[in-house]
């Protein structure tokens, strides 16, 4: 493959990776927003709700309600942990994409330098 062809191929690769990066950023923001909504709208209320306030919940009903509250909180916590793991993996993917883009840019610079050096030697 000629240098100019390789440059065009690398530029296409960069454009594709930048699109992937942009999509990851968009999805990451959505996930972070939904995670925040889950924390504010579900985790905190479930964790902080006091089942013992009402006389109606004495005895078995209170125990059942507390067990269900604990199960709900545990599942929310697990979902939040998995979400944090996904966000971490997305961040790692973004780093790898950026590294790949930089590698492509360095190769493009190297190819242009080779082209310029060859042009200078042909002129002399």
mmCIF file with all atom_site columns, C-alpha atoms in Angstrom:
data_model
loop_
_atom_site.group_PDB
_atom_site.id
_atom_site.type_symbol
_atom_site.label_atom_id
_atom_site.label_alt_id
_atom_site.label_comp_id
_atom_site.label_asym_id
_atom_site.label_entity_id
_atom_site.label_seq_id
_atom_site.pdbx_PDB_ins_code
_atom_site.Cartn_x
_atom_site.Cartn_y
_atom_site.Cartn_z
_atom_site.occupancy
_atom_site.B_iso_or_equiv
_atom_site.pdbx_formal_charge
_atom_site.auth_seq_id
_atom_site.auth_comp_id
_atom_site.auth_asym_id
_atom_site.auth_atom_id
_atom_site.pdbx_PDB_model_num
ATOM 1   C CA . UNK A 1 1   ? 0.000   0.000   0.000  1.00 0.00 ? 1   UNK A CA 1
ATOM 2   C CA . UNK A 1 2   ? 1.317   3.425   -0.897 1.00 0.00 ? 2   UNK A CA 1
ATOM 3   C CA . UNK A 1 3   ? 1.892   6.068   1.714  1.00 0.00 ? 3   UNK A CA 1
ATOM 4   C CA . UNK A 1 4   ? -1.012  8.232   0.551  1.00 0.00 ? 4   UNK A CA 1
ATOM 5   C CA . UNK A 1 5   ? -3.349  5.231   0.589  1.00 0.00 ? 5   UNK A CA 1
ATOM 6   C CA . UNK A 1 6   ? -2.191  4.304   4.080  1.00 0.00 ? 6   UNK A CA 1
ATOM 7   C CA . UNK A 1 7   ? -2.783  7.878   5.249  1.00 0.00 ? 7   UNK A CA 1
ATOM 8   C CA . UNK A 1 8   ? -6.341  7.814   3.867  1.00 0.00 ? 8   UNK A CA 1
ATOM 9   C CA . UNK A 1 9   ? -6.952  4.436   5.520  1.00 0.00 ? 9   UNK A CA 1
ATOM 10  C CA . UNK A 1 10  ? -5.636  5.722   8.849  1.00 0.00 ? 10  UNK A CA 1
ATOM 11  C CA . UNK A 1 11  ? -7.796  8.849   8.573  1.00 0.00 ? 11  UNK A CA 1
ATOM 12  C CA . UNK A 1 12  ? -10.874 6.667   7.986  1.00 0.00 ? 12  UNK A CA 1
ATOM 13  C CA . UNK A 1 13  ? -9.889  4.547   10.979 1.00 0.00 ? 13  UNK A CA 1
ATOM 14  C CA . UNK A 1 14  ? -9.549  7.676   13.130 1.00 0.00 ? 14  UNK A CA 1
ATOM 15  C CA . UNK A 1 15  ? -12.974 8.933   12.024 1.00 0.00 ? 15  UNK A CA 1
ATOM 16  C CA . UNK A 1 16  ? -14.565 5.574   12.892 1.00 0.00 ? 16  UNK A CA 1
ATOM 17  C CA . UNK A 1 17  ? -12.886 5.466   16.302 1.00 0.00 ? 17  UNK A CA 1
ATOM 18  C CA . UNK A 1 18  ? -13.918 9.050   17.060 1.00 0.00 ? 18  UNK A CA 1
ATOM 19  C CA . UNK A 1 19  ? -17.518 8.077   16.238 1.00 0.00 ? 19  UNK A CA 1
ATOM 20  C CA . UNK A 1 20  ? -17.238 5.085   18.589 1.00 0.00 ? 20  UNK A CA 1
ATOM 21  C CA . UNK A 1 21  ? -15.787 7.352   21.268 1.00 0.00 ? 21  UNK A CA 1
ATOM 22  C CA . UNK A 1 22  ? -18.645 9.810   20.847 1.00 0.00 ? 22  UNK A CA 1
ATOM 23  C CA . UNK A 1 23  ? -21.231 7.035   21.109 1.00 0.00 ? 23  UNK A CA 1
ATOM 24  C CA . UNK A 1 24  ? -19.554 5.729   24.277 1.00 0.00 ? 24  UNK A CA 1
ATOM 25  C CA . UNK A 1 25  ? -19.608 9.208   25.802 1.00 0.00 ? 25  UNK A CA 1
ATOM 26  C CA . UNK A 1 26  ? -23.300 9.648   24.982 1.00 0.00 ? 26  UNK A CA 1
ATOM 27  C CA . UNK A 1 27  ? -24.201 6.244   26.434 1.00 0.00 ? 27  UNK A CA 1
ATOM 28  C CA . UNK A 1 28  ? -22.018 6.877   29.470 1.00 0.00 ? 28  UNK A CA 1
ATOM 29  C CA . UNK A 1 29  ? -23.878 10.108  30.239 1.00 0.00 ? 29  UNK A CA 1
ATOM 30  C CA . UNK A 1 30  ? -27.239 8.344   29.918 1.00 0.00 ? 30  UNK A CA 1
ATOM 31  C CA . UNK A 1 31  ? -26.114 5.533   32.221 1.00 0.00 ? 31  UNK A CA 1
ATOM 32  C CA . UNK A 1 32  ? -24.742 8.003   34.783 1.00 0.00 ? 32  UNK A CA 1
ATOM 33  C CA . UNK A 1 33  ? -28.011 9.951   34.752 1.00 0.00 ? 33  UNK A CA 1
ATOM 34  C CA . UNK A 1 34  ? -30.087 6.789   35.172 1.00 0.00 ? 34  UNK A CA 1
ATOM 35  C CA . UNK A 1 35  ? -27.755 5.569   37.923 1.00 0.00 ? 35  UNK A CA 1
ATOM 36  C CA . UNK A 1 36  ? -28.236 8.839   39.757 1.00 0.00 ? 36  UNK A CA 1
ATOM 37  C CA . UNK A 1 37  ? -31.997 8.550   39.355 1.00 0.00 ? 37  UNK A CA 1
ATOM 38  C CA . UNK A 1 38  ? -31.869 5.010   40.735 1.00 0.00 ? 38  UNK A CA 1
ATOM 39  C CA . UNK A 1 39  ? -29.889 6.155   43.757 1.00 0.00 ? 39  UNK A CA 1
ATOM 40  C CA . UNK A 1 40  ? -32.127 9.135   44.457 1.00 0.00 ? 40  UNK A CA 1
ATOM 41  C CA . UNK A 1 41  ? -35.432 7.543   43.526 1.00 0.00 ? 41  UNK A CA 1
ATOM 42  C CA . UNK A 1 42  ? -35.051 3.993   44.776 1.00 0.00 ? 42  UNK A CA 1
ATOM 43  C CA . UNK A 1 43  ? -31.945 3.210   46.808 1.00 0.00 ? 43  UNK A CA 1
ATOM 44  C CA . UNK A 1 44  ? -32.158 6.033   49.329 1.00 0.00 ? 44  UNK A CA 1
ATOM 45  C CA . UNK A 1 45  ? -35.937 5.785   49.919 1.00 0.00 ? 45  UNK A CA 1
ATOM 46  C CA . UNK A 1 46  ? -35.792 1.990   50.320 1.00 0.00 ? 46  UNK A CA 1
ATOM 47  C CA . UNK A 1 47  ? -32.785 2.177   52.612 1.00 0.00 ? 47  UNK A CA 1
ATOM 48  C CA . UNK A 1 48  ? -34.240 4.934   54.776 1.00 0.00 ? 48  UNK A CA 1
ATOM 49  C CA . UNK A 1 49  ? -37.887 3.874   55.017 1.00 0.00 ? 49  UNK A CA 1
ATOM 50  C CA . UNK A 1 50  ? -38.770 2.935   58.580 1.00 0.00 ? 50  UNK A CA 1
ATOM 51  C CA . UNK A 1 51  ? -41.141 -0.054  58.732 1.00 0.00 ? 51  UNK A CA 1
ATOM 52  C CA . UNK A 1 52  ? -41.613 0.186   62.493 1.00 0.00 ? 52  UNK A CA 1
ATOM 53  C CA . UNK A 1 53  ? -43.459 3.517   62.575 1.00 0.00 ? 53  UNK A CA 1
ATOM 54  C CA . UNK A 1 54  ? -46.970 2.163   62.045 1.00 0.00 ? 54  UNK A CA 1
ATOM 55  C CA . UNK A 1 55  ? -48.766 -0.012  64.611 1.00 0.00 ? 55  UNK A CA 1
ATOM 56  C CA . UNK A 1 56  ? -50.297 -1.923  61.685 1.00 0.00 ? 56  UNK A CA 1
ATOM 57  C CA . UNK A 1 57  ? -46.957 -3.464  60.840 1.00 0.00 ? 57  UNK A CA 1
ATOM 58  C CA . UNK A 1 58  ? -46.270 -5.142  64.130 1.00 0.00 ? 58  UNK A CA 1
ATOM 59  C CA . UNK A 1 59  ? -45.195 -8.758  64.265 1.00 0.00 ? 59  UNK A CA 1
ATOM 60  C CA . UNK A 1 60  ? -45.078 -10.947 61.169 1.00 0.00 ? 60  UNK A CA 1
ATOM 61  C CA . UNK A 1 61  ? -46.074 -8.187  58.753 1.00 0.00 ? 61  UNK A CA 1
ATOM 62  C CA . UNK A 1 62  ? -43.279 -5.976  60.015 1.00 0.00 ? 62  UNK A CA 1
ATOM 63  C CA . UNK A 1 63  ? -40.755 -8.807  59.696 1.00 0.00 ? 63  UNK A CA 1
ATOM 64  C CA . UNK A 1 64  ? -41.964 -9.663  56.180 1.00 0.00 ? 64  UNK A CA 1
ATOM 65  C CA . UNK A 1 65  ? -41.821 -6.023  55.164 1.00 0.00 ? 65  UNK A CA 1
ATOM 66  C CA . UNK A 1 66  ? -38.301 -5.618  56.541 1.00 0.00 ? 66  UNK A CA 1
ATOM 67  C CA . UNK A 1 67  ? -37.116 -8.746  54.733 1.00 0.00 ? 67  UNK A CA 1
ATOM 68  C CA . UNK A 1 68  ? -38.624 -7.484  51.487 1.00 0.00 ? 68  UNK A CA 1
ATOM 69  C CA . UNK A 1 69  ? -37.070 -4.070  52.056 1.00 0.00 ? 69  UNK A CA 1
ATOM 70  C CA . UNK A 1 70  ? -33.684 -5.728  52.567 1.00 0.00 ? 70  UNK A CA 1
ATOM 71  C CA . UNK A 1 71  ? -34.102 -7.839  49.415 1.00 0.00 ? 71  UNK A CA 1
ATOM 72  C CA . UNK A 1 72  ? -35.061 -4.781  47.340 1.00 0.00 ? 72  UNK A CA 1
ATOM 73  C CA . UNK A 1 73  ? -32.127 -2.802  48.708 1.00 0.00 ? 73  UNK A CA 1
ATOM 74  C CA . UNK A 1 74  ? -29.756 -5.714  47.982 1.00 0.00 ? 74  UNK A CA 1
ATOM 75  C CA . UNK A 1 75  ? -30.938 -5.962  44.390 1.00 0.00 ? 75  UNK A CA 1
ATOM 76  C CA . UNK A 1 76  ? -30.643 -2.216  43.893 1.00 0.00 ? 76  UNK A CA 1
ATOM 77  C CA . UNK A 1 77  ? -27.148 -2.314  45.385 1.00 0.00 ? 77  UNK A CA 1
ATOM 78  C CA . UNK A 1 78  ? -26.174 -5.176  43.062 1.00 0.00 ? 78  UNK A CA 1
ATOM 79  C CA . UNK A 1 79  ? -27.537 -3.270  40.050 1.00 0.00 ? 79  UNK A CA 1
ATOM 80  C CA . UNK A 1 80  ? -25.553 -0.193  41.082 1.00 0.00 ? 80  UNK A CA 1
ATOM 81  C CA . UNK A 1 81  ? -22.392 -2.284  41.475 1.00 0.00 ? 81  UNK A CA 1
ATOM 82  C CA . UNK A 1 82  ? -22.855 -3.757  38.001 1.00 0.00 ? 82  UNK A CA 1
ATOM 83  C CA . UNK A 1 83  ? -23.510 -0.304  36.625 1.00 0.00 ? 83  UNK A CA 1
ATOM 84  C CA . UNK A 1 84  ? -20.301 0.981   38.202 1.00 0.00 ? 84  UNK A CA 1
ATOM 85  C CA . UNK A 1 85  ? -18.417 -1.927  36.631 1.00 0.00 ? 85  UNK A CA 1
ATOM 86  C CA . UNK A 1 86  ? -19.930 -1.132  33.227 1.00 0.00 ? 86  UNK A CA 1
ATOM 87  C CA . UNK A 1 87  ? -18.967 2.538   33.566 1.00 0.00 ? 87  UNK A CA 1
ATOM 88  C CA . UNK A 1 88  ? -15.430 1.510   34.497 1.00 0.00 ? 88  UNK A CA 1
ATOM 89  C CA . UNK A 1 89  ? -15.200 -0.747  31.443 1.00 0.00 ? 89  UNK A CA 1
ATOM 90  C CA . UNK A 1 90  ? -16.538 2.057   29.244 1.00 0.00 ? 90  UNK A CA 1
ATOM 91  C CA . UNK A 1 91  ? -13.876 4.403   30.616 1.00 0.00 ? 91  UNK A CA 1
ATOM 92  C CA . UNK A 1 92  ? -11.185 1.816   29.847 1.00 0.00 ? 92  UNK A CA 1
ATOM 93  C CA . UNK A 1 93  ? -12.553 1.409   26.316 1.00 0.00 ? 93  UNK A CA 1
ATOM 94  C CA . UNK A 1 94  ? -12.419 5.175   25.827 1.00 0.00 ? 94  UNK A CA 1
ATOM 95  C CA . UNK A 1 95  ? -8.765  5.200   26.912 1.00 0.00 ? 95  UNK A CA 1
ATOM 96  C CA . UNK A 1 96  ? -7.947  2.408   24.456 1.00 0.00 ? 96  UNK A CA 1
ATOM 97  C CA . UNK A 1 97  ? -9.759  4.239   21.653 1.00 0.00 ? 97  UNK A CA 1
ATOM 98  C CA . UNK A 1 98  ? -7.824  7.440   22.399 1.00 0.00 ? 98  UNK A CA 1
ATOM 99  C CA . UNK A 1 99  ? -4.544  5.509   22.454 1.00 0.00 ? 99  UNK A CA 1
ATOM 100 C CA . UNK A 1 100 ? -5.380  3.927   19.092 1.00 0.00 ? 100 UNK A CA 1
ATOM 101 C CA . UNK A 1 101 ? -6.253  7.311   17.591 1.00 0.00 ? 101 UNK A CA 1
ATOM 102 C CA . UNK A 1 102 ? -2.963  8.774   18.825 1.00 0.00 ? 102 UNK A CA 1
ATOM 103 C CA . UNK A 1 103 ? -1.060  5.815   17.378 1.00 0.00 ? 103 UNK A CA 1
ATOM 104 C CA . UNK A 1 104 ? -2.768  6.395   14.006 1.00 0.00 ? 104 UNK A CA 1
ATOM 105 C CA . UNK A 1 105 ? -1.961  10.115  14.130 1.00 0.00 ? 105 UNK A CA 1
ATOM 106 C CA . UNK A 1 106 ? 1.689   9.411   14.886 1.00 0.00 ? 106 UNK A CA 1
ATOM 107 C CA . UNK A 1 107 ? 1.822   7.005   11.939 1.00 0.00 ? 107 UNK A CA 1
ATOM 108 C CA . UNK A 1 108 ? 0.236   9.637   9.677  1.00 0.00 ? 108 UNK A CA 1
ATOM 109 C CA . UNK A 1 109 ? 2.850   12.174  10.797 1.00 0.00 ? 109 UNK A CA 1
ATOM 110 C CA . UNK A 1 110 ? 5.588   9.636   10.118 1.00 0.00 ? 110 UNK A CA 1
ATOM 111 C CA . UNK A 1 111 ? 4.216   8.920   6.637  1.00 0.00 ? 111 UNK A CA 1
ATOM 112 C CA . UNK A 1 112 ? 4.040   12.642  5.793  1.00 0.00 ? 112 UNK A CA 1
ATOM 113 C CA . UNK A 1 113 ? 7.626   13.049  6.961  1.00 0.00 ? 113 UNK A CA 1
ATOM 114 C CA . UNK A 1 114 ? 8.653   10.170  4.691  1.00 0.00 ? 114 UNK A CA 1
ATOM 115 C CA . UNK A 1 115 ? 6.775   11.723  1.765  1.00 0.00 ? 115 UNK A CA 1
ATOM 116 C CA . UNK A 1 116 ? 8.400   15.116  2.380  1.00 0.00 ? 116 UNK A CA 1
ATOM 117 C CA . UNK A 1 117 ? 11.859  13.572  2.728  1.00 0.00 ? 117 UNK A CA 1
ATOM 118 C CA . UNK A 1 118 ? 11.384  11.665  -0.496 1.00 0.00 ? 118 UNK A CA 1
ATOM 119 C CA . UNK A 1 119 ? 10.190  14.824  -2.254 1.00 0.00 ? 119 UNK A CA 1
ATOM 120 C CA . UNK A 1 120 ? 13.249  16.749  -1.043 1.00 0.00 ? 120 UNK A CA 1
ATOM 121 C CA . UNK A 1 121 ? 15.611  14.014  -2.204 1.00 0.00 ? 121 UNK A CA 1
ATOM 122 C CA . UNK A 1 122 ? 13.946  13.897  -5.624 1.00 0.00 ? 122 UNK A CA 1
ATOM 123 C CA . UNK A 1 123 ? 14.321  17.682  -6.041 1.00 0.00 ? 123 UNK A CA 1
ATOM 124 C CA . UNK A 1 124 ? 18.040  17.606  -5.344 1.00 0.00 ? 124 UNK A CA 1
#
